[in-house]
Coordinates of C-alpha atoms and ligand atoms in Angstrom, one line a residue:
X18 CA 27.2 -44.3 11.3
X19 CA 30.1 -41.9 10.5
X20 CA 30.8 -39.9 7.5
X21 CA 32.6 -42.1 5.0
X22 CA 36.1 -41.3 3.8
X23 CA 37.2 -41.8 0.2
X24 CA 40.4 -41.2 -1.7
X25 CA 40.1 -39.6 -5.1
X26 CA 42.9 -39.7 -7.7
X27 CA 41.1 -38.5 -10.8
X28 CA 39.1 -40.0 -13.7
X29 CA 39.0 -43.6 -12.4
X30 CA 37.5 -42.7 -9.1
X31 CA 34.9 -40.3 -10.6
X32 CA 32.5 -42.9 -11.8
X33 CA 31.8 -44.5 -8.3
X34 CA 31.7 -41.1 -6.7
X35 CA 29.2 -39.8 -9.3
X36 CA 27.0 -42.9 -8.7
X37 CA 26.9 -42.0 -5.1
X38 CA 26.1 -38.3 -5.7
X39 CA 23.4 -38.9 -8.3
X40 CA 21.5 -41.2 -6.0
X41 CA 19.6 -38.2 -4.5
X42 CA 18.4 -37.1 -7.9
X43 CA 15.0 -37.8 -9.4
X44 CA 11.8 -38.3 -7.3
X45 CA 10.6 -41.9 -7.8
X46 CA 7.5 -42.6 -9.8
X47 CA 5.5 -43.2 -6.6
X48 CA 6.1 -39.6 -5.5
X49 CA 5.3 -38.3 -9.0
X50 CA 2.1 -40.2 -9.2
X51 CA 1.1 -39.0 -5.7
X52 CA 1.8 -35.4 -6.6
X53 CA 0.0 -35.7 -10.0
X54 CA -3.1 -37.0 -8.1
X55 CA -2.9 -34.0 -5.7
X56 CA -2.7 -31.5 -8.5
X57 CA -5.6 -33.1 -10.3
X58 CA -7.7 -33.0 -7.1
X59 CA -6.8 -29.3 -6.5
X60 CA -7.7 -28.4 -10.1
X61 CA -11.1 -30.2 -9.8
X62 CA -12.1 -29.5 -6.2
X63 CA -10.2 -26.3 -5.5
X64 CA -10.5 -24.9 -1.9
X65 CA -12.2 -28.1 -0.7
X66 CA -9.1 -30.1 -1.7
X67 CA -6.8 -27.6 0.0
X68 CA -8.8 -27.9 3.2
X69 CA -8.9 -31.7 3.1
X70 CA -5.1 -32.1 2.6
X71 CA -4.4 -29.5 5.2
X72 CA -6.6 -31.3 7.7
X73 CA -4.9 -34.6 6.9
X74 CA -1.3 -33.3 7.1
X75 CA -0.9 -30.1 9.0
X76 CA -3.9 -28.9 11.0
X77 CA -6.8 -31.4 11.9
X78 CA -9.5 -28.7 12.5
X79 CA -8.6 -26.5 9.5
X80 CA -11.5 -24.8 7.7
X81 CA -11.7 -22.8 4.4
X82 CA -12.0 -19.4 6.3
X83 CA -8.5 -20.0 7.6
X84 CA -6.9 -20.2 4.2
X85 CA -6.4 -16.4 3.8
X86 CA -4.4 -14.9 6.7
X87 CA -6.3 -11.8 7.8
X88 CA -4.7 -8.4 6.9
X89 CA -4.9 -7.5 10.6
X90 CA -2.8 -10.5 11.6
X91 CA -0.1 -9.5 9.0
X92 CA -0.1 -5.9 10.2
X93 CA 0.1 -6.9 13.9
X94 CA 2.9 -9.4 13.4
X95 CA 5.9 -7.0 13.6
X96 CA 4.8 -5.9 17.1
X97 CA 4.5 -9.5 18.2
X98 CA 8.2 -10.4 17.8
X99 CA 11.0 -9.0 20.0
X100 CA 12.3 -5.7 18.7
X101 CA 15.9 -7.0 18.4
X102 CA 14.7 -9.8 16.1
X103 CA 12.7 -7.2 14.0
X104 CA 15.9 -5.2 13.7
X105 CA 17.8 -8.3 12.4
X106 CA 15.1 -9.0 9.8
X107 CA 15.2 -5.3 8.7
X108 CA 19.0 -5.4 8.4
X109 CA 18.9 -8.6 6.4
X110 CA 16.3 -7.2 4.1
X111 CA 18.3 -4.1 3.5
X112 CA 21.5 -6.1 2.7
X113 CA 19.6 -8.4 0.3
X114 CA 17.9 -5.4 -1.3
X115 CA 21.3 -3.6 -1.8
X116 CA 22.8 -6.7 -3.5
X117 CA 19.9 -7.3 -5.8
X118 CA 19.6 -3.6 -6.8
X119 CA 22.8 -4.2 -8.7
X120 CA 21.1 -6.8 -10.8
X121 CA 18.4 -4.4 -12.1
X122 CA 18.1 -4.3 -15.9
X123 CA 16.7 -1.6 -18.0
X124 CA 14.8 -1.6 -21.3
X125 CA 17.0 -0.4 -24.2
X126 CA 16.5 1.0 -27.6
X127 CA 18.8 1.6 -30.6
X128 CA 18.1 3.7 -33.7
X129 CA 19.7 2.8 -37.0
X130 CA 20.7 5.2 -39.7
X131 CA 17.6 4.5 -41.8
X132 CA 15.3 5.3 -38.9
X133 CA 14.7 1.7 -37.9
X134 CA 14.4 1.3 -34.1
X135 CA 15.2 -1.9 -32.3
X136 CA 14.8 -2.5 -28.6
X137 CA 14.1 -4.8 -25.7
X138 CA 11.5 -4.0 -23.1
X139 CA 12.3 -5.5 -19.7
X140 CA 9.0 -6.2 -17.9
X141 CA 8.3 -7.8 -14.6
X142 CA 6.3 -11.0 -14.5
X143 CA 2.7 -10.3 -13.5
X144 CA 1.6 -12.1 -10.4
X145 CA 4.2 -14.2 -8.4
X146 CA 3.4 -17.1 -6.1
X147 CA 5.9 -17.4 -3.4
X148 CA 6.1 -20.8 -1.6
X149 CA 7.7 -20.5 1.9
X150 CA 8.7 -23.9 3.3
X151 CA 7.3 -24.5 6.8
X152 CA 7.7 -28.2 7.5
X153 CA 4.8 -30.4 8.6
X154 CA 2.4 -28.5 10.8
X155 CA 4.4 -25.3 10.2
X156 CA 7.2 -26.7 12.5
X157 CA 10.2 -25.3 10.5
X158 CA 9.3 -21.9 9.1
X159 CA 12.0 -20.7 6.6
X160 CA 11.7 -17.0 7.3
X161 CA 14.8 -16.2 5.2
X162 CA 13.1 -17.8 2.1
X163 CA 10.6 -14.9 2.0
X164 CA 13.4 -12.3 1.9
X165 CA 15.4 -14.2 -0.7
X166 CA 12.4 -14.6 -3.0
X167 CA 10.4 -11.5 -2.4
X168 CA 13.2 -9.0 -2.6
X169 CA 14.4 -9.8 -6.1
X170 CA 10.8 -10.0 -7.3
X171 CA 10.2 -6.5 -5.8
X172 CA 13.4 -5.1 -7.4
X173 CA 12.2 -6.5 -10.8
X174 CA 9.0 -4.5 -10.3
X175 CA 6.6 -7.3 -9.4
X176 CA 3.7 -5.7 -7.6
X177 CA 1.6 -8.7 -6.6
X178 CA 3.1 -11.4 -4.5
X179 CA 0.9 -14.3 -3.2
X180 CA 2.6 -16.0 -0.3
X181 CA 1.8 -19.5 1.0
X182 CA 3.2 -21.6 3.8
X183 CA 1.9 -24.7 5.7
X184 CA -0.1 -23.7 8.8
X185 CA 0.7 -24.7 12.3
X186 CA -1.5 -27.2 14.2
X187 CA -3.9 -24.3 15.2
X188 CA -4.2 -23.1 11.6
X189 CA -2.1 -20.0 11.9
X190 CA 1.3 -19.0 10.5
X191 CA 4.4 -18.3 12.6
X192 CA 4.5 -14.6 13.6
X193 CA 8.1 -14.3 12.2
X194 CA 6.8 -15.3 8.7
X195 CA 4.0 -12.8 9.0
X196 CA 6.3 -10.0 10.3
X197 CA 8.7 -10.6 7.4
X198 CA 5.7 -10.5 5.0
X199 CA 4.6 -7.2 6.5
X200 CA 8.1 -5.7 6.2
X201 CA 8.1 -6.7 2.5
X202 CA 4.6 -5.3 2.0
X203 CA 3.1 -8.7 1.0
X204 CA -0.6 -8.5 1.6
X205 CA -1.9 -11.8 0.2
X206 CA -0.8 -14.6 2.6
X207 CA -2.3 -18.1 2.6
X208 CA -1.9 -20.8 5.2
X209 CA -1.5 -23.7 2.9
X210 CA 1.6 -25.9 2.1
X211 CA 3.0 -28.8 0.1
X212 CA 2.1 -29.8 -3.4
X213 CA -1.5 -28.7 -3.0
X214 CA -0.3 -25.1 -2.4
X215 CA 1.7 -25.2 -5.6
X216 CA -1.4 -26.5 -7.4
X217 CA -3.5 -23.6 -6.0
X218 CA -0.9 -21.0 -7.1
X219 CA -0.8 -22.5 -10.6
X220 CA -4.5 -23.1 -11.3
X221 CA -6.1 -20.6 -8.9
X222 CA -9.0 -21.4 -6.6
X223 CA -11.9 -19.2 -5.3
X224 CA -9.6 -18.1 -2.4
X225 CA -6.1 -18.1 -4.0
X226 CA -5.5 -16.2 -7.2
X227 CA -3.7 -18.0 -10.1
X228 CA -0.1 -16.8 -10.6
X229 CA 2.1 -16.4 -13.6
X230 CA 5.2 -17.6 -11.9
X231 CA 6.0 -19.7 -8.8
X232 CA 9.2 -19.2 -6.8
X233 CA 10.5 -20.7 -3.6
X234 CA 12.1 -24.0 -2.4
X235 CA 10.4 -26.8 -0.7
X236 CA 10.4 -30.5 0.1
X237 CA 10.2 -33.3 -2.5
X238 CA 6.4 -32.8 -2.9
X239 CA 6.7 -29.1 -3.5
X240 CA 9.6 -29.6 -5.9
X241 CA 7.9 -32.3 -7.8
X242 CA 4.7 -30.3 -8.1
X243 CA 6.7 -27.3 -9.6
X244 CA 8.5 -29.6 -12.0
X245 CA 5.1 -31.1 -13.2
X246 CA 3.6 -27.7 -13.7
X247 CA 6.4 -26.3 -15.9
X248 CA 4.6 -24.7 -19.0
X249 CA 1.4 -24.2 -17.0
X250 CA 3.3 -21.5 -15.0
X251 CA 6.8 -20.2 -14.9
X252 CA 9.0 -21.5 -12.1
X253 CA 12.3 -20.3 -10.7
X254 CA 14.0 -23.7 -10.5
X255 CA 13.5 -27.1 -9.0
X256 CA 15.5 -26.7 -5.9
X257 CA 16.7 -30.0 -4.6
X258 CA 18.0 -30.9 -1.2
X259 CA 20.8 -28.7 0.1
X260 CA 24.5 -29.4 -0.4
X261 CA 27.9 -28.1 0.5
X262 CA 31.4 -28.9 -0.7
X263 CA 34.3 -27.6 1.3
X264 CA 37.8 -27.5 -0.2
X265 CA 40.3 -27.4 2.7
X266 CA 44.1 -27.5 3.1
X267 CA 46.2 -28.0 6.2
X268 CA 45.4 -24.5 7.4
X269 CA 41.8 -25.5 8.1
X270 CA 40.3 -25.7 11.6
X271 CA 38.7 -29.2 11.9
X272 CA 36.1 -28.0 14.4
X273 CA 35.0 -25.2 12.0
X274 CA 34.9 -27.6 9.0
X275 CA 32.7 -30.1 11.0
X276 CA 30.4 -27.3 12.0
X277 CA 30.0 -26.2 8.4
X278 CA 29.4 -29.7 7.1
X279 CA 26.7 -30.1 9.8
X280 CA 25.1 -26.8 8.9
X281 CA 24.0 -28.3 5.6
X282 CA 23.5 -31.9 6.8
X283 CA 20.9 -30.8 9.4
X284 CA 18.6 -29.5 6.7
X285 CA 17.4 -32.8 5.4
X286 CA 18.4 -36.5 5.4
X287 CA 18.9 -36.1 1.6
X288 CA 21.3 -33.1 2.1
X289 CA 24.9 -33.8 1.0
X290 CA 27.9 -32.4 2.8
X291 CA 31.3 -33.1 1.3
X292 CA 34.8 -32.2 2.4
X293 CA 37.5 -32.3 -0.3
X294 CA 41.0 -32.0 1.2
X295 CA 44.7 -32.4 0.4
X296 CA 45.5 -32.8 4.1
X297 CA 45.8 -36.5 5.1
X298 CA 45.4 -35.7 8.8
X299 CA 42.2 -33.7 8.4
X300 CA 39.7 -36.5 7.7
X301 CA 40.2 -38.2 11.1
X302 CA 40.3 -34.9 13.0
X303 CA 37.1 -33.7 11.3
X304 CA 35.4 -37.1 11.9
X305 CA 36.1 -36.8 15.7
X306 CA 34.6 -33.2 15.7
X307 CA 31.6 -34.4 13.7
X308 CA 30.8 -37.1 16.2
X309 CA 31.1 -34.7 19.1
X310 CA 29.1 -31.9 17.5
X311 CA 26.4 -34.1 16.1
X312 CA 25.6 -35.5 19.6
X313 CA 24.6 -32.1 20.9
X314 CA 22.6 -30.9 17.8
X315 CA 18.8 -30.8 18.1
X316 CA 18.6 -32.0 14.5
X317 CA 21.6 -34.4 15.1
X318 CA 19.6 -37.4 13.9
X319 CA 18.8 -35.9 10.5
X320 CA 22.4 -34.6 10.2
X321 CA 23.9 -38.0 11.0
X322 CA 21.7 -39.7 8.5
X323 CA 22.6 -37.2 5.8
X324 CA 26.4 -37.5 6.5
X325 CA 26.3 -41.3 6.5
X326 CA 24.2 -41.7 3.3
X327 CA 25.2 -38.8 1.2
X328 CA 28.2 -37.1 2.9
X329 CA 31.8 -37.8 2.3
X330 CA 35.4 -36.8 3.2
X331 CA 37.4 -37.0 0.0
X332 CA 41.2 -37.0 0.0
X333 CA 42.9 -35.8 -3.2
X334 CA 46.7 -35.9 -4.0
X335 CA 46.9 -32.1 -4.7
X336 CA 44.8 -28.9 -4.9
X337 CA 44.4 -29.1 -8.6
X338 CA 42.7 -32.5 -8.4
X339 CA 40.5 -31.1 -5.5
X340 CA 39.4 -28.2 -7.7
X341 CA 38.7 -30.3 -10.8
X342 CA 36.6 -32.7 -8.7
X343 CA 34.7 -29.9 -7.2
X344 CA 34.0 -28.4 -10.6
X345 CA 32.5 -31.8 -11.6
X346 CA 30.4 -32.0 -8.5
X347 CA 29.1 -28.4 -9.2
X348 CA 28.0 -27.9 -5.6
X349 CA 25.2 -25.6 -4.4
X350 CA 27.6 -24.0 -1.8
X351 CA 31.3 -24.1 -2.0
X352 CA 33.6 -23.0 0.9
X353 CA 37.3 -22.5 0.2
X354 CA 38.8 -23.1 3.6
X355 CA 42.4 -22.7 2.5
X356 CA 45.2 -20.2 3.5
X357 CA 44.7 -18.1 0.4
X358 CA 41.4 -18.7 -1.4
X359 CA 41.7 -16.0 -4.1
X360 CA 44.1 -17.9 -6.4
X361 CA 41.7 -20.9 -6.2
X362 CA 38.6 -18.8 -7.1
X363 CA 39.9 -18.2 -10.7
X364 CA 39.8 -22.0 -11.2
X365 CA 36.2 -22.5 -9.9
X366 CA 33.9 -23.1 -12.9
X367 CA 30.8 -24.6 -11.3
X368 CA 29.3 -23.6 -8.0
X369 CA 26.1 -21.9 -6.9
X370 CA 27.9 -19.6 -4.4
X371 CA 31.4 -19.5 -3.2
X372 CA 32.4 -18.6 0.4
X373 CA 35.9 -17.4 0.7
X374 CA 38.4 -18.3 3.4
X375 CA 38.2 -19.5 7.0
X376 CA 36.0 -16.8 8.3
X377 CA 33.1 -17.0 5.9
X378 CA 30.8 -19.9 6.9
X379 CA 27.8 -20.6 4.6
X380 CA 25.1 -19.2 6.9
X381 CA 26.6 -15.8 6.4
X382 CA 25.1 -16.1 2.9
X383 CA 22.0 -17.9 4.0
X384 CA 20.7 -15.1 6.1
X385 CA 22.5 -11.8 5.9
X386 CA 25.3 -10.8 3.6
X387 CA 23.0 -10.0 0.6
X388 CA 23.5 -12.6 -2.2
X389 CA 20.6 -15.0 -2.8
X390 CA 20.5 -18.3 -0.9
X391 CA 18.2 -20.0 -3.5
X392 CA 20.9 -21.8 -5.4
X393 CA 21.2 -24.5 -8.0
X394 CA 21.5 -28.0 -6.5
X395 CA 22.2 -31.6 -7.8
X396 CA 25.0 -30.5 -10.2
X397 CA 22.8 -27.9 -12.0
X398 CA 25.3 -25.2 -11.2
X399 CA 27.0 -26.4 -14.4
X400 CA 24.4 -24.5 -16.3
X401 CA 22.3 -22.4 -14.0
X402 CA 22.6 -19.6 -11.4
X403 CA 21.4 -18.3 -8.1
X404 CA 17.9 -16.9 -8.0
X405 CA 18.1 -13.3 -9.1
X406 CA 16.1 -10.3 -10.2
X407 CA 16.5 -11.7 -13.8
X408 CA 14.2 -14.6 -12.8
X409 CA 11.4 -12.1 -12.4
X410 CA 11.8 -10.4 -15.7
X411 CA 10.3 -11.1 -19.1
X412 CA 12.0 -9.5 -22.1
X413 CA 10.0 -8.4 -25.1
X414 CA 11.9 -7.5 -28.2
X415 CA 10.6 -4.6 -30.4
X416 CA 11.3 -4.0 -34.1
X417 CA 10.1 -0.8 -35.7
X418 CA 11.4 -1.3 -39.3
X419 CA 11.4 1.8 -41.5
X420 CA 10.1 1.8 -45.1
X421 CA 13.7 2.1 -46.3
X422 CA 14.7 -1.0 -44.3
X423 CA 12.3 -3.2 -46.0
X424 CA 13.2 -1.7 -49.4
X425 CA 16.9 -2.4 -48.8
X426 CA 16.7 -5.9 -47.2
X427 CA 13.3 -7.2 -48.5
X428 CA 14.8 -9.3 -51.3
X429 CA 17.3 -11.0 -48.9
X430 CA 14.5 -11.7 -46.4
X431 CA 12.2 -13.1 -49.1
X432 CA 15.1 -15.3 -50.4
X433 CA 15.7 -16.6 -46.9
X434 CA 12.0 -17.5 -46.5
X435 CA 12.0 -19.4 -49.8
X436 CA 15.1 -21.4 -48.6
X437 CA 12.7 -22.6 -45.9
X438 CA 9.9 -23.2 -48.5
X439 CA 7.8 -20.6 -46.7
X440 CA 6.3 -18.7 -49.7
X441 CA 3.8 -16.6 -47.7
X442 CA 6.6 -15.3 -45.5
X443 CA 8.4 -14.1 -48.7
X444 CA 5.3 -12.5 -50.2
X445 CA 4.5 -10.6 -47.0
X446 CA 7.8 -8.7 -47.4
X447 CA 7.6 -8.3 -51.2
X448 CA 4.1 -6.9 -51.2
X449 CA 5.4 -3.9 -49.4
X450 CA 8.1 -3.3 -52.0
X451 CA 5.8 -3.5 -55.0
X452 CA 5.4 0.0 -56.5
X453 CA 2.7 -1.1 -58.9
X454 CA -0.4 -0.1 -57.0
X455 CA -2.7 -2.0 -59.3
X456 CA -0.8 -5.2 -58.9
X457 CA -0.7 -4.5 -55.2
X458 CA -4.4 -4.0 -54.9
X459 CA -5.2 -7.1 -57.0
X460 CA -3.0 -9.4 -55.0
Ligands
NAD509 P1 7.9 -27.7 3.1 O1 7.0 -26.6 3.4 O2 8.5 -27.8 1.8 O3 7.0 -29.1 3.2 C1 6.1 -29.3 4.3 C2 4.7 -29.6 3.7 O4 4.8 -30.9 3.1 C3 3.7 -29.6 4.8 O5 2.5 -29.0 4.4 C4 3.6 -31.1 5.1 O6 2.4 -31.4 5.7 C5 3.7 -31.6 3.7 N1 3.9 -33.1 3.7 C6 4.5 -33.9 4.7 N2 4.4 -35.2 4.3 C7 3.8 -35.2 3.1 C8 3.5 -36.2 2.2 N3 3.7 -37.5 2.5 N4 2.8 -35.9 1.0 C9 2.6 -34.6 0.7 N5 2.9 -33.6 1.5 C10 3.5 -33.9 2.7 O7 8.9 -27.8 4.3 P2 10.1 -28.9 4.6 O8 9.5 -30.2 4.6 O9 10.7 -28.4 5.8 O10 11.1 -28.8 3.4 C11 11.9 -27.7 3.1 C12 12.9 -28.2 2.0 O11 13.4 -27.0 1.3 C13 14.1 -28.9 2.4 O12 14.2 -30.1 1.6 C14 15.3 -28.0 2.2 O13 16.5 -28.6 1.9 C15 14.7 -27.2 1.0 N6 15.4 -25.9 0.8 C16 16.1 -25.7 -0.3 C17 16.7 -24.5 -0.6 C18 17.5 -24.3 -1.8 O14 17.9 -23.2 -2.1 N7 17.8 -25.3 -2.6 C19 16.6 -23.4 0.3 C20 15.8 -23.7 1.5 C21 15.2 -24.9 1.7

């Protein structure tokens, strides 16, 4: 099934396109019920539930002793992978670290003339649970996910990171995952995946410590578990299936565009890859390249399904319409494959990350350049941002009001409280301004 081609002329075409795009949204109630049952089971039966689910889904002979990855295995991992790969991991970590250092925030204080001090303490969240997607039986370890989550947490000052990922058939984790954990000085690593891992991170079990915050993407079961646990723990975001929109003009190379669409489509049958173009020749050229390239991809079947069901090549009459449409879609990744991307950038309002020009394919950001690859999906870039150091901060405001401050402003504050019919609020201020000690003592 090929990638469908649409024409888009504005408002009238938006409704049908929106219907198509929003089809990927909410997990159905069957998934929610299943995940709720998993979470209840983990809360009640703790490690025993983790072992049973892991035996059923990932590793038939799994036992409780395999939940915690031994420190020796983490420490040995960097020497078990080729040195050239270790160098790439180190360079990627350094780039991501340098980018996120710029997001660091400091506590601040201001002193007013009467001596009142106001401030905001910027504090790291306590213990962070980091979910690293691994696929069934640990078959698709997302090594980069560790870097993209652990680096901003570390920059924020988080000192304890609890990492989990689904084990392979023999109960172990992929050495690249462990080597990356070692490079990031993560000492608590657990071989457990899916919704039951999220439950363990939220509630705690005898093996896995309860966390204050859970970060990291994952499949529908992981995402649903995180969504159901909001309030019980903090979460970074509910990361949906990956998506890309590419705005292209007649300067775009059809083979490169096809390769970029496939780079997202291969993630997941639910991934969405969209091309928005003003060039009427481009759709057919890209379609031909898609067919040829998909045939030789190891994950070609997944990519073909994603393109047929959720992908699209959309032809607009002009670049303005293309940009307006893209702002409505609010894609996770947006490539501007046009001759001069900079004038377009000023018109982009909603996108998780923008990749500028013909020489900046999305994987540059996935693995290496420095910005975070955990990005808002499913249109949420309209109101939310990439994972950042800020996700791992809590901010506590501080008021140190002077005696003079309460003298000067007390009556206004008391009046405000009475406007809300909260008499005790008013009195707690007034009692401090009452000079009559006898009255004060008797109150
Ligand atoms: P995963 O670790 O999230 O899921 C695998 C786990 O789910 C395994 O433990 C497996 O046994 C379990 N599982 C399989 N079938 C199950 C079922 N029926 N019920 C409960 N659990 C089941 O890894 P994945 O499956 O490869 O998914 C990774 C996801 O993360 C993809 O959807 C990808 O698009 C997404 N992702 C998103 C971002 C982002 O920033 N938005 C980044 C990276 C990855």
